[in-house]
Amino acid sequence: MADKQIDMPTKYDPTAVEAGRYQTWLDEDVFKPSGDKKATPYSIVLPPPNVTGKLHLGHAWDTTLQDMIIRQKRMQGFDTLWIPGMDHAGIATQAKVEARLREQGITRYDLGREKFVDKVWEWKDEYAATIHKQWAKMGLSMDYSRERFTLDDGLSDAVKKVFVTLYKKGLIYRGEYIINWDPQARTALSDIEVIHQDDKGAFYHVKYPFADPDYTFNGKHYIEIATTRPETMMGDTAVAVNPDDDRYKDLVGKKVILPLANREIPIIADQYVDINFGTGMVKITPAHDPNDFLVGNRHNLERINTMNEDASMNDRAGKYAGMDRFDARKAMVADLDDQGLMIKIDPIVHSVGHSERTGVQVEARLSTQWFVKMKPLAEAAIKNQEGDNAVDFVPERFEHTFTQWMENVHDWVISRQLWWGHRIPAWYNKKTGEVYVDEEAPKDIENWEQDPDVLDTWFSSALWPFSTMGWPNEDSADFKRYFPTDTLVTGYDIIFFWVSRMIFQSLEFTGKKPFKHVLLHGLIRAEDGRKMSKSLGNGIDPMDVIDKYGADALRWFLSTGSTAGQDVRFSYDKMDAAWNFINKIWNASRFVIMNLGENTKPVVPAADKWDLTDKWILSRLNDTVKHVTEMFDKFEFGEAGRSLYNFIWNDFCDWYIEMSKEVLTGDDDAAKANKQDMLAYVLDQTLRLLQPIMPFVTEAIWQAMPHDGQSLVTAAYPVDHPEFDNATAENDMTSLIDLIKAVRNIRAEANAPMSTPIDLQIKTSDTQLQSVFENNRDYIDRFVHPKGFEMGADVTAPKLAMTSVISGAEVSVPLAELVDLNDEAKRLDKEVAKYTAEVDRATKKLGNERFVANAPEDVVNAEREKQADNEKKLAATKQRLADIKAQI
């Protein structure tokens, strides 16, 4: 046995196993669609990573799940397409490049638009190359011949088509509104690009004197206004009270002097004001607050913008012009105090919006921007979820998250004051100011000036599922065959940013949902549960993990470590366990391959050649195939992983391979050849089941053993073989294993090594069980090493013996010189307690009417069988304990 020389080291080395493997797959073109028009198409588009830097563990998780899905479908015979690509990422990428330029002491304005954009393209090429290397290291089976970038010509055509169409339908408009403004990037932000966090601040209580010096209210010549942002005061155009607030009815129509500006502003009545908050009087600054903007519209108030694009104060701020906004705040507070207008300052901690990209505090700024009118698009998306064409959210609870957001969505500001991105296809006549919107520039371009803004990056990525397929050319072969896509895999944190926008844009422009399923995973967290971040210094580079453990180990951890929609904690202990599992697979495979014959093939021998272990392993394999396939279809990869782990580690490695040694070392050449074929078959099928999760190591092992085909990537996935199902063999093998385990445990309890001679006695009246043990004496001898064997219904254990109860039998090992009766009684006491607890648990469970009425019938029946079995074990153990105590 084990005399064949093979090129498999005794220890799994992921670096050696993975070296060159990915390039071989690319050279063999195994990742492209099969081209079989009779096959069912199955497509996935990669959520395009931003070209802002290296991929992180979240990307590794996201892409691993997609790769598992597409690899399994490819093996199952689907005509699979997985399109890779990257996102230009607008503000995020521009911010990175501007930061690099700042280190060189220059700004984008020093370079000018064209040269700056050239710099961003250089950045894109640099980081795209890095991302390609990371994809390769992860083993992602994407079709690179179809790779796209959101600024590709084809995708740019799609963006222009969508913009112009929505504009002509009245769903895109241009207007002056209060928007979120990033003063560092100098661009507008959508609501979901603003991150709120608690900042230290203050309520500044300021006197607003009455314009009429003789007028008093509550004995005072002023009203008290509290604000958290005194730097915006120069833009105040009114003070408002609630019309239902009886305290201030006499004030409506009066005028007060705006402090520092010495400008008269009116006191108005508006329902916006909360009677119960503060004094019930608020200052109205229409150009610097979204709610004040709406109040100003209702009362025809002037909009006074007091800040520049970089949040410095402008000429409308008077003496504070040129100051940074926070410096202006300090100066204004000091002046108010000097003039006796500051009543008090109350320190507070309040929620303040910050830019998701640059981290600076966001300003609410009056600006002319382009918007998408969301209501009709949102209503269509919500209605679609009520019909047969609904997108299937996994987990289902996230559908509510989606619809709730769509029901409350605001118009989407889509223009960005950036230079990197899709330029808005709108031109303004230099003389008349006329607006021209079209996919092509005006013919007399010399008379027109194009809008300098670009579109929000999410505007283009919202088209990703169909723009990557060739749309707006609806005759594109890929669009006709592979759209809608089948499954989108992404994080639950971008349902609002991306998932929702893909759905409403796809419904609007193709009449179809963009994907049939959206599988939402959570976030990768540090071992202590905290979010990984640069500031905390707890981020982990997936490439470093791969260098240490291999891509397959990382993929195993990421794919089986959580359930859908849940966060996962990264752990090096779990990575050690993943590596150990692969090492177990490696060594088991190495043993099998070393013991195969020259003519061995991975085929199932004739059924009349199967012994009990063969029947059992085929039944267990078939059950695993069915369960793993079902769990993959449900996207329950953790459950699929558990099933694979149990089958491989316990059934195949610990039992079947070990038991096969009895035949492989025997003299029956025909039996040996059958066992070799069976070992090769089970290993081959196991590698196929594992391939979607562990593509590198399974390919390496498969290539080292007898096989048919070019690559495991395109080999057929295991299918259900009903003829393998064998409940009798599984029960019989379970009994055999239980017997072996029982004797091994007895040896361990008695500290009796395998070399110590023992007699084995089995008391059972079950003729089937007797037959199983008689017919498999070779296995019992190999794994138990008894010098004597006695079995029957009337077997009586001697006084000095250790016993164990298994289903249908009592196992006794006379160990007169090794066992103390008092110790044995204590052990049996524990066994009685254990079985009593199990019986009580089952009794309570089966006594629960809700469980019996609602649980599946097979689950209830299984629980009843377990209860009956434990009751028999309890009775036998109690009897044996009574016998022992009678002899003490």
Coordinates of C-alpha atoms in Angstrom, one line a residue, residues 158-177 368-377 411-416 422-428 435-439 451 453-456 458-460 462-463 504-505 508-509:
A158 CA -26.0 54.8 -22.3
V159 CA -25.6 57.6 -19.7
K160 CA -26.3 60.3 -22.3
K161 CA -29.3 58.4 -23.6
V162 CA -30.8 58.1 -20.1
F163 CA -30.2 61.7 -19.2
V164 CA -31.7 63.1 -22.4
T165 CA -34.7 60.8 -22.3
L166 CA -35.5 61.6 -18.7
Y167 CA -35.1 65.3 -19.5
K168 CA -37.5 65.2 -22.4
K169 CA -40.0 63.4 -20.3
G170 CA -39.8 66.1 -17.6
L171 CA -38.1 63.8 -15.1
I172 CA -34.9 65.7 -15.1
Y173 CA -35.0 69.4 -14.4
R174 CA -32.7 72.2 -13.4
G175 CA -33.4 74.5 -10.6
E176 CA -32.2 76.5 -7.6
Y177 CA -32.5 74.6 -4.4
T368 CA -28.5 75.7 -9.2
Q369 CA -28.3 72.0 -9.8
W370 CA -29.8 69.2 -12.0
F371 CA -32.3 66.9 -10.3
V372 CA -34.2 63.7 -11.1
K373 CA -37.9 63.9 -10.3
M374 CA -38.1 60.7 -8.2
K375 CA -41.8 60.3 -7.4
P376 CA -43.0 58.6 -10.6
L377 CA -39.8 56.4 -10.8
D411 CA -35.7 64.3 -5.7
W412 CA -32.1 63.2 -6.5
V413 CA -29.5 65.9 -7.1
I414 CA -27.4 64.4 -9.9
S415 CA -25.0 67.3 -10.8
R416 CA -21.6 67.4 -9.3
H422 CA -19.7 62.0 -17.3
R423 CA -20.1 65.6 -18.4
I424 CA -23.7 66.7 -18.4
P425 CA -25.1 66.8 -22.0
A426 CA -26.5 70.3 -21.7
W427 CA -25.3 73.4 -23.5
Y428 CA -26.2 77.1 -22.9
V435 CA -30.7 75.5 -22.8
Y436 CA -30.0 72.7 -25.3
V437 CA -30.0 69.1 -24.1
D438 CA -29.1 66.2 -26.5
E439 CA -26.9 63.2 -26.9
D451 CA -22.5 72.8 -18.6
D453 CA -20.7 69.9 -14.2
V454 CA -20.5 66.1 -14.3
L455 CA -23.1 63.5 -13.2
D456 CA -23.2 61.8 -9.8
W458 CA -24.4 56.6 -9.1
F459 CA -26.2 57.9 -12.2
S460 CA -23.9 55.8 -14.4
A462 CA -27.4 52.6 -11.8
L463 CA -27.3 51.5 -15.5
F504 CA -36.0 52.0 -11.0
Q505 CA -33.7 52.9 -14.0
E508 CA -37.9 52.7 -16.8
F509 CA -35.5 52.0 -19.7

